[in-house]
Amino acid sequence: MSFRRTESGLTNLYRFFGVDAVVYLEGGNSLCREDLDRGSYTNSTPDIRYWQTLFSIYRPNKTYKFCSVGSKETVKSIAKDIMDGRVNNMIAAMDRDFDHINGKIITSNNVIYTFGYSWENDAWNKSSLREAFCTLSGACSTEIETETEVIDKYYKECASKLLGPIRIDAVLSQYDNSLFNRKSYMQYVNIQNNGMPIVNMEQIKSSLVATRNKVEGPIFRKENFILSFVVDCFGHLLAEYAYRILAYLLEKIRRNPKLPKDYAASMVVEKFGQLLANGSFPELKRHYDSEFSRIMPVAVGTPVTR
């Protein structure tokens, strides 16, 4: 007979770990709810690195156990239990995806979302990228005009080519479908002979044709929405584009050694946290101020805000 935690057992799990609360996240191996109830989770993922950074900013005097369970559906199942009052001392933190335009946001205390499509969208912005470049290259922050221009131009080019496909991706999400292949997203990135990354528009067009053939009937936008490249691009794909331009600047321009992606992501998250804490991202700060206002402990009768 296998061990499985009850709702009471999950509620008291924070005592076992000796923390104030247990935070469930995406990332790592994809686990179903039954796996989670049996005690399975991953304790080292990029998602943990990101959310741990935010909790250290907003709840510096509290301790948390971060558990990645891979599947968003599993995190959502925890979020629904939290909302319904079946479990306590638990927090669900997850990527927003296109939930905001599909009416799937779970509004509850101790349930929080990223501002952008995923944590990668929040972290891999131009400012974080520039700060990461300075640290990784050892360059003086007042002497990176060329690299700053390259980053700005690159993000503009990506936005001009990808905003249309991102809108299509959002519309398709309303039909439980997508434009981008989430499992093979690197196919949408081409690397030129000089090492410069570019958008693979031919592959995007191919994916569009393939997806259209799978969706029957007319496709139209069910809800009005305003999207942007950095905020709403599929997160793994945005991070790949951003990582590739960072690697290009370091390896091809500065002649630095090859940059491992996980190390680059760690540096970007660190810089993002510093910039968020010092007020460099007012829109993101407003979002996370609101999200963390719902994190326990919350006074009885405190209204849920979003």
Short mmCIF file of N, CA and C in Angstrom, two decimals, residues 73-213:
data_model
loop_
_atom_site.label_atom_id
_atom_site.label_comp_id
_atom_site.label_asym_id
_atom_site.label_seq_id
_atom_site.Cartn_x
_atom_site.Cartn_y
_atom_site.Cartn_z
N GLU A 73 -1.41 22.05 -14.37
CA GLU A 73 -2.68 21.50 -13.93
C GLU A 73 -2.60 21.03 -12.48
N THR A 74 -1.45 20.48 -12.10
CA THR A 74 -1.27 20.04 -10.72
C THR A 74 -1.23 21.23 -9.78
N VAL A 75 -0.52 22.29 -10.18
CA VAL A 75 -0.48 23.50 -9.35
C VAL A 75 -1.89 24.09 -9.24
N LYS A 76 -2.63 24.07 -10.34
CA LYS A 76 -4.00 24.60 -10.32
C LYS A 76 -4.90 23.80 -9.39
N SER A 77 -4.67 22.49 -9.31
CA SER A 77 -5.48 21.67 -8.40
C SER A 77 -5.24 22.08 -6.95
N ILE A 78 -3.98 22.41 -6.63
CA ILE A 78 -3.67 22.92 -5.30
C ILE A 78 -4.33 24.29 -5.10
N ALA A 79 -4.25 25.14 -6.13
CA ALA A 79 -4.86 26.47 -6.04
C ALA A 79 -6.36 26.38 -5.78
N LYS A 80 -7.02 25.44 -6.43
CA LYS A 80 -8.47 25.29 -6.22
C LYS A 80 -8.78 24.80 -4.81
N ASP A 81 -7.93 23.91 -4.29
CA ASP A 81 -8.11 23.45 -2.91
C ASP A 81 -7.91 24.61 -1.92
N ILE A 82 -6.92 25.47 -2.23
CA ILE A 82 -6.69 26.65 -1.39
C ILE A 82 -7.91 27.57 -1.43
N MET A 83 -8.40 27.83 -2.64
CA MET A 83 -9.56 28.72 -2.81
C MET A 83 -10.79 28.18 -2.08
N ASP A 84 -10.98 26.86 -2.12
CA ASP A 84 -12.15 26.24 -1.49
C ASP A 84 -11.98 26.00 0.01
N GLY A 85 -10.79 26.34 0.54
CA GLY A 85 -10.56 26.19 1.96
C GLY A 85 -10.29 24.78 2.42
N ARG A 86 -9.95 23.89 1.49
CA ARG A 86 -9.68 22.50 1.87
C ARG A 86 -8.28 22.30 2.43
N VAL A 87 -7.36 23.21 2.09
CA VAL A 87 -5.99 23.13 2.61
C VAL A 87 -5.54 24.52 3.06
N ASN A 88 -4.64 24.54 4.02
CA ASN A 88 -4.09 25.80 4.53
C ASN A 88 -2.58 25.71 4.57
N ASN A 89 -1.94 26.86 4.86
CA ASN A 89 -0.48 26.92 4.97
C ASN A 89 0.21 26.50 3.68
N MET A 90 -0.47 26.71 2.58
CA MET A 90 0.06 26.38 1.26
C MET A 90 -0.16 27.55 0.32
N ILE A 91 0.74 27.70 -0.64
CA ILE A 91 0.67 28.78 -1.63
C ILE A 91 0.87 28.16 -3.02
N ALA A 92 0.09 28.61 -3.98
CA ALA A 92 0.26 28.19 -5.37
C ALA A 92 0.73 29.39 -6.17
N ALA A 93 1.88 29.26 -6.82
CA ALA A 93 2.44 30.34 -7.64
C ALA A 93 2.66 29.80 -9.05
N MET A 94 2.13 30.47 -10.04
CA MET A 94 2.20 29.90 -11.39
C MET A 94 2.27 30.96 -12.48
N ASP A 95 2.61 30.47 -13.67
CA ASP A 95 2.65 31.32 -14.85
C ASP A 95 1.23 31.72 -15.25
N ARG A 96 1.09 32.94 -15.73
CA ARG A 96 -0.21 33.44 -16.14
C ARG A 96 -0.69 32.80 -17.43
N ASP A 97 0.25 32.49 -18.35
CA ASP A 97 -0.10 31.99 -19.69
C ASP A 97 -1.10 32.96 -20.33
N PHE A 98 -2.13 32.43 -21.00
CA PHE A 98 -3.20 33.28 -21.53
C PHE A 98 -4.46 33.17 -20.67
N ASP A 99 -4.29 32.80 -19.42
CA ASP A 99 -5.45 32.60 -18.53
C ASP A 99 -6.28 33.87 -18.38
N HIS A 100 -5.63 35.03 -18.45
CA HIS A 100 -6.34 36.30 -18.23
C HIS A 100 -7.33 36.62 -19.34
N ILE A 101 -7.10 36.09 -20.54
CA ILE A 101 -8.05 36.35 -21.63
C ILE A 101 -9.01 35.19 -21.83
N ASN A 102 -8.79 34.11 -21.11
CA ASN A 102 -9.64 32.93 -21.24
C ASN A 102 -10.48 32.67 -19.99
N GLY A 103 -10.49 33.64 -19.06
CA GLY A 103 -11.31 33.51 -17.87
C GLY A 103 -10.90 32.38 -16.96
N LYS A 104 -9.60 32.08 -16.91
CA LYS A 104 -9.13 30.94 -16.11
C LYS A 104 -8.30 31.33 -14.89
N ILE A 105 -8.19 32.63 -14.63
CA ILE A 105 -7.44 33.08 -13.46
C ILE A 105 -8.18 32.65 -12.18
N ILE A 106 -7.48 32.02 -11.27
CA ILE A 106 -8.05 31.64 -9.98
C ILE A 106 -7.76 32.77 -8.99
N THR A 107 -8.78 33.46 -8.58
CA THR A 107 -8.62 34.62 -7.69
C THR A 107 -8.86 34.19 -6.25
N SER A 108 -7.79 34.14 -5.48
CA SER A 108 -7.89 33.67 -4.10
C SER A 108 -6.67 34.12 -3.32
N ASN A 109 -6.82 34.25 -2.02
CA ASN A 109 -5.65 34.44 -1.18
C ASN A 109 -4.73 33.24 -1.34
N ASN A 110 -3.42 33.51 -1.32
CA ASN A 110 -2.39 32.47 -1.42
C ASN A 110 -2.33 31.78 -2.78
N VAL A 111 -2.88 32.44 -3.80
CA VAL A 111 -2.74 32.00 -5.19
C VAL A 111 -2.24 33.20 -5.99
N ILE A 112 -1.05 33.09 -6.58
CA ILE A 112 -0.46 34.24 -7.27
C ILE A 112 0.05 33.84 -8.64
N TYR A 113 0.14 34.84 -9.51
CA TYR A 113 0.54 34.63 -10.90
C TYR A 113 1.67 35.58 -11.30
N THR A 114 2.36 35.21 -12.34
CA THR A 114 3.33 36.13 -12.94
C THR A 114 2.59 37.27 -13.63
N PHE A 115 3.30 38.34 -13.91
CA PHE A 115 2.72 39.46 -14.65
C PHE A 115 2.59 39.09 -16.12
N GLY A 116 3.67 38.59 -16.71
CA GLY A 116 3.67 38.20 -18.11
C GLY A 116 3.23 36.76 -18.30
N TYR A 117 3.40 36.28 -19.51
CA TYR A 117 2.99 34.91 -19.85
C TYR A 117 3.62 33.90 -18.90
N SER A 118 4.87 34.11 -18.55
CA SER A 118 5.55 33.22 -17.61
C SER A 118 6.61 34.01 -16.86
N TRP A 119 7.30 33.37 -15.93
CA TRP A 119 8.35 34.08 -15.19
C TRP A 119 9.46 34.52 -16.13
N GLU A 120 9.70 33.77 -17.21
CA GLU A 120 10.73 34.17 -18.17
C GLU A 120 10.41 35.54 -18.78
N ASN A 121 9.13 35.80 -19.04
CA ASN A 121 8.75 37.08 -19.62
C ASN A 121 9.04 38.24 -18.66
N ASP A 122 8.83 38.01 -17.38
CA ASP A 122 9.10 39.05 -16.40
C ASP A 122 10.60 39.28 -16.23
N ALA A 123 11.36 38.19 -16.21
CA ALA A 123 12.80 38.30 -15.89
C ALA A 123 13.66 38.69 -17.09
N TRP A 124 13.39 38.11 -18.27
CA TRP A 124 14.26 38.31 -19.43
C TRP A 124 13.91 39.59 -20.19
N ASN A 125 13.83 40.70 -19.50
CA ASN A 125 13.59 41.98 -20.17
C ASN A 125 14.92 42.64 -20.53
N LYS A 126 14.86 43.73 -21.27
CA LYS A 126 16.09 44.37 -21.75
C LYS A 126 16.98 44.86 -20.62
N SER A 127 16.38 45.42 -19.59
CA SER A 127 17.18 45.97 -18.49
C SER A 127 17.92 44.87 -17.74
N SER A 128 17.23 43.78 -17.44
CA SER A 128 17.88 42.65 -16.76
C SER A 128 18.99 42.08 -17.63
N LEU A 129 18.73 42.03 -18.93
CA LEU A 129 19.72 41.49 -19.86
C LEU A 129 20.98 42.36 -19.89
N ARG A 130 20.79 43.67 -19.92
CA ARG A 130 21.95 44.57 -19.92
C ARG A 130 22.77 44.43 -18.64
N GLU A 131 22.09 44.36 -17.50
CA GLU A 131 22.79 44.21 -16.23
C GLU A 131 23.54 42.88 -16.17
N ALA A 132 22.92 41.84 -16.67
CA ALA A 132 23.57 40.53 -16.69
C ALA A 132 24.79 40.56 -17.60
N PHE A 133 24.67 41.25 -18.73
CA PHE A 133 25.81 41.36 -19.64
C PHE A 133 26.98 42.06 -18.96
N CYS A 134 26.71 43.14 -18.25
CA CYS A 134 27.77 43.89 -17.56
C CYS A 134 28.52 43.00 -16.59
N THR A 135 27.77 42.24 -15.80
CA THR A 135 28.40 41.39 -14.79
C THR A 135 29.17 40.24 -15.44
N LEU A 136 28.57 39.60 -16.42
CA LEU A 136 29.20 38.43 -17.04
C LEU A 136 30.42 38.81 -17.88
N SER A 137 30.39 40.00 -18.48
CA SER A 137 31.50 40.42 -19.34
C SER A 137 32.57 41.19 -18.58
N GLY A 138 32.20 41.71 -17.41
CA GLY A 138 33.13 42.56 -16.67
C GLY A 138 33.22 43.96 -17.24
N ALA A 139 32.26 44.31 -18.10
CA ALA A 139 32.28 45.63 -18.74
C ALA A 139 31.75 46.70 -17.81
N CYS A 140 32.28 47.90 -17.95
CA CYS A 140 31.78 49.04 -17.19
C CYS A 140 30.40 49.42 -17.73
N SER A 141 29.46 49.68 -16.84
CA SER A 141 28.09 49.97 -17.26
C SER A 141 27.98 51.24 -18.09
N THR A 142 29.00 52.12 -18.03
CA THR A 142 28.98 53.35 -18.83
C THR A 142 29.65 53.17 -20.18
N GLU A 143 30.12 51.95 -20.45
CA GLU A 143 30.86 51.69 -21.69
C GLU A 143 30.24 50.56 -22.51
N ILE A 144 28.91 50.48 -22.51
CA ILE A 144 28.26 49.39 -23.25
C ILE A 144 27.23 49.94 -24.23
N GLU A 145 27.51 51.13 -24.79
CA GLU A 145 26.56 51.73 -25.72
C GLU A 145 26.29 50.81 -26.91
N THR A 146 27.35 50.20 -27.45
CA THR A 146 27.20 49.33 -28.62
C THR A 146 26.31 48.14 -28.30
N GLU A 147 26.60 47.49 -27.17
CA GLU A 147 25.81 46.32 -26.80
C GLU A 147 24.36 46.69 -26.49
N THR A 148 24.16 47.85 -25.86
CA THR A 148 22.80 48.30 -25.56
C THR A 148 22.02 48.53 -26.84
N GLU A 149 22.67 49.12 -27.84
CA GLU A 149 22.02 49.34 -29.13
C GLU A 149 21.67 48.01 -29.80
N VAL A 150 22.56 47.03 -29.70
CA VAL A 150 22.30 45.71 -30.29
C VAL A 150 21.08 45.07 -29.62
N ILE A 151 21.02 45.14 -28.29
CA ILE A 151 19.90 44.55 -27.55
C ILE A 151 18.60 45.25 -27.91
N ASP A 152 18.61 46.59 -27.92
CA ASP A 152 17.39 47.34 -28.25
C ASP A 152 16.90 47.02 -29.65
N LYS A 153 17.82 47.01 -30.60
CA LYS A 153 17.45 46.72 -31.99
C LYS A 153 16.93 45.30 -32.13
N TYR A 154 17.56 44.37 -31.44
CA TYR A 154 17.16 42.96 -31.51
C TYR A 154 15.75 42.76 -30.97
N TYR A 155 15.45 43.37 -29.83
CA TYR A 155 14.12 43.23 -29.25
C TYR A 155 13.07 43.87 -30.16
N LYS A 156 13.40 44.99 -30.79
CA LYS A 156 12.46 45.63 -31.71
C LYS A 156 12.20 44.75 -32.92
N GLU A 157 13.25 44.13 -33.46
CA GLU A 157 13.09 43.25 -34.62
C GLU A 157 12.25 42.03 -34.26
N CYS A 158 12.51 41.46 -33.09
CA CYS A 158 11.73 40.31 -32.64
C CYS A 158 10.26 40.70 -32.48
N ALA A 159 10.02 41.88 -31.91
CA ALA A 159 8.65 42.34 -31.70
C ALA A 159 7.93 42.53 -33.03
N SER A 160 8.61 43.13 -34.01
CA SER A 160 7.98 43.39 -35.30
C SER A 160 7.62 42.10 -36.03
N LYS A 161 8.43 41.06 -35.86
CA LYS A 161 8.18 39.79 -36.54
C LYS A 161 7.24 38.86 -35.77
N LEU A 162 7.24 38.99 -34.45
CA LEU A 162 6.52 38.01 -33.63
C LEU A 162 5.19 38.49 -33.08
N LEU A 163 4.92 39.79 -33.11
CA LEU A 163 3.68 40.26 -32.50
C LEU A 163 2.45 39.66 -33.18
N GLY A 164 2.49 39.55 -34.51
CA GLY A 164 1.38 38.93 -35.24
C GLY A 164 1.19 37.47 -34.83
N PRO A 165 2.25 36.65 -34.89
CA PRO A 165 2.13 35.26 -34.43
C PRO A 165 1.69 35.14 -32.97
N ILE A 166 2.13 36.05 -32.11
CA ILE A 166 1.72 36.01 -30.70
C ILE A 166 0.22 36.24 -30.59
N ARG A 167 -0.31 37.18 -31.37
CA ARG A 167 -1.76 37.43 -31.37
C ARG A 167 -2.51 36.18 -31.82
N ILE A 168 -1.99 35.54 -32.87
CA ILE A 168 -2.62 34.31 -33.35
C ILE A 168 -2.57 33.23 -32.28
N ASP A 169 -1.43 33.13 -31.60
CA ASP A 169 -1.27 32.15 -30.52
C ASP A 169 -2.31 32.39 -29.42
N ALA A 170 -2.54 33.66 -29.10
CA ALA A 170 -3.52 34.00 -28.07
C ALA A 170 -4.93 33.63 -28.51
N VAL A 171 -5.27 33.94 -29.76
CA VAL A 171 -6.60 33.60 -30.27
C VAL A 171 -6.78 32.08 -30.27
N LEU A 172 -5.77 31.35 -30.71
CA LEU A 172 -5.86 29.89 -30.74
C LEU A 172 -6.02 29.30 -29.34
N SER A 173 -5.49 29.99 -28.34
CA SER A 173 -5.64 29.50 -26.96
C SER A 173 -7.10 29.47 -26.54
N GLN A 174 -7.91 30.33 -27.18
CA GLN A 174 -9.34 30.34 -26.88
C GLN A 174 -10.05 29.12 -27.47
N TYR A 175 -9.32 28.40 -28.31
CA TYR A 175 -9.83 27.16 -28.90
C TYR A 175 -9.03 25.96 -28.39
N ASP A 176 -8.37 26.15 -27.24
CA ASP A 176 -7.54 25.09 -26.64
C ASP A 176 -6.48 24.58 -27.60
N ASN A 177 -5.89 25.51 -28.35
CA ASN A 177 -4.84 25.15 -29.29
C ASN A 177 -3.75 26.21 -29.22
N SER A 178 -2.70 26.04 -30.03
CA SER A 178 -1.60 27.01 -30.01
C SER A 178 -0.89 27.03 -31.35
N LEU A 179 -0.23 28.14 -31.62
CA LEU A 179 0.56 28.26 -32.84
C LEU A 179 1.93 27.64 -32.65
N PHE A 180 2.59 27.97 -31.55
CA PHE A 180 3.96 27.51 -31.33
C PHE A 180 3.98 26.10 -30.75
N ASN A 181 4.94 25.32 -31.22
CA ASN A 181 5.17 24.00 -30.65
C ASN A 181 5.90 24.18 -29.33
N ARG A 182 5.20 23.97 -28.23
CA ARG A 182 5.78 24.23 -26.91
C ARG A 182 6.93 23.30 -26.56
N LYS A 183 6.95 22.11 -27.13
CA LYS A 183 7.99 21.15 -26.80
C LYS A 183 9.23 21.31 -27.68
N SER A 184 9.08 21.91 -28.85
CA SER A 184 10.21 22.06 -29.79
C SER A 184 10.36 23.52 -30.20
N TYR A 185 10.40 24.40 -29.22
CA TYR A 185 10.40 25.83 -29.50
C TYR A 185 11.69 26.33 -30.13
N MET A 186 12.79 25.58 -30.00
CA MET A 186 14.06 26.04 -30.56
C MET A 186 14.05 26.06 -32.08
N GLN A 187 13.07 25.39 -32.69
CA GLN A 187 12.96 25.40 -34.15
C GLN A 187 12.61 26.79 -34.68
N TYR A 188 12.14 27.67 -33.81
CA TYR A 188 11.76 29.02 -34.24
C TYR A 188 12.92 30.01 -34.14
N VAL A 189 14.10 29.51 -33.82
CA VAL A 189 15.29 30.35 -33.72
C VAL A 189 16.34 29.87 -34.71
N ASN A 190 16.82 30.77 -35.55
CA ASN A 190 17.93 30.47 -36.46
C ASN A 190 19.17 31.22 -36.00
N ILE A 191 20.32 30.59 -36.14
CA ILE A 191 21.58 31.24 -35.80
C ILE A 191 22.35 31.48 -37.09
N GLN A 192 22.64 32.76 -37.39
CA GLN A 192 23.37 33.10 -38.60
C GLN A 192 24.84 32.70 -38.47
N ASN A 193 25.55 32.77 -39.58
CA ASN A 193 26.97 32.38 -39.58
C ASN A 193 27.81 33.19 -38.61
N ASN A 194 27.42 34.43 -38.38
CA ASN A 194 28.18 35.27 -37.44
C ASN A 194 27.77 35.07 -35.99
N GLY A 195 26.83 34.14 -35.77
CA GLY A 195 26.39 33.84 -34.42
C GLY A 195 25.16 34.62 -33.97
N MET A 196 24.70 35.55 -34.80
CA MET A 196 23.55 36.38 -34.45
C MET A 196 22.26 35.58 -34.58
N PRO A 197 21.41 35.56 -33.55
CA PRO A 197 20.14 34.83 -33.64
C PRO A 197 19.09 35.65 -34.38
N ILE A 198 18.22 34.98 -35.12
CA ILE A 198 17.12 35.64 -35.81
C ILE A 198 15.87 34.76 -35.70
N VAL A 199 14.73 35.36 -35.95
CA VAL A 199 13.46 34.64 -35.91
C VAL A 199 13.32 33.79 -37.17
N ASN A 200 12.96 32.53 -37.00
CA ASN A 200 12.75 31.62 -38.13
C ASN A 200 11.29 31.75 -38.58
N MET A 201 11.03 32.71 -39.46
CA MET A 201 9.67 32.97 -39.90
C MET A 201 9.11 31.84 -40.74
N GLU A 202 9.95 31.15 -41.48
CA GLU A 202 9.47 30.03 -42.30
C GLU A 202 8.88 28.93 -41.42
N GLN A 203 9.52 28.66 -40.30
CA GLN A 203 9.01 27.63 -39.40
C GLN A 203 7.72 28.08 -38.73
N ILE A 204 7.63 29.36 -38.42
CA ILE A 204 6.40 29.89 -37.84
C ILE A 204 5.25 29.77 -38.83
N LYS A 205 5.51 30.09 -40.09
CA LYS A 205 4.48 29.95 -41.13
C LYS A 205 4.06 28.49 -41.27
N SER A 206 5.03 27.59 -41.21
CA SER A 206 4.73 26.17 -41.31
C SER A 206 3.86 25.70 -40.14
N SER A 207 4.16 26.19 -38.96
CA SER A 207 3.37 25.83 -37.78
C SER A 207 1.96 26.39 -37.88
N LEU A 208 1.83 27.57 -38.46
CA LEU A 208 0.52 28.18 -38.63
C LEU A 208 -0.35 27.34 -39.56
N VAL A 209 0.22 26.89 -40.66
CA VAL A 209 -0.52 26.05 -41.61
C VAL A 209 -0.94 24.74 -40.94
N ALA A 210 -0.02 24.13 -40.22
CA ALA A 210 -0.31 22.85 -39.56
C ALA A 210 -1.40 23.01 -38.50
N THR A 211 -1.35 24.11 -37.76
CA THR A 211 -2.35 24.33 -36.71
C THR A 211 -3.71 24.64 -37.31
N ARG A 212 -3.73 25.43 -38.38
CA ARG A 212 -5.01 25.78 -39.01
C ARG A 212 -5.71 24.53 -39.52
N ASN A 213 -4.94 23.57 -39.98
CA ASN A 213 -5.53 22.33 -40.49
C ASN A 213 -6.14 21.48 -39.38
#
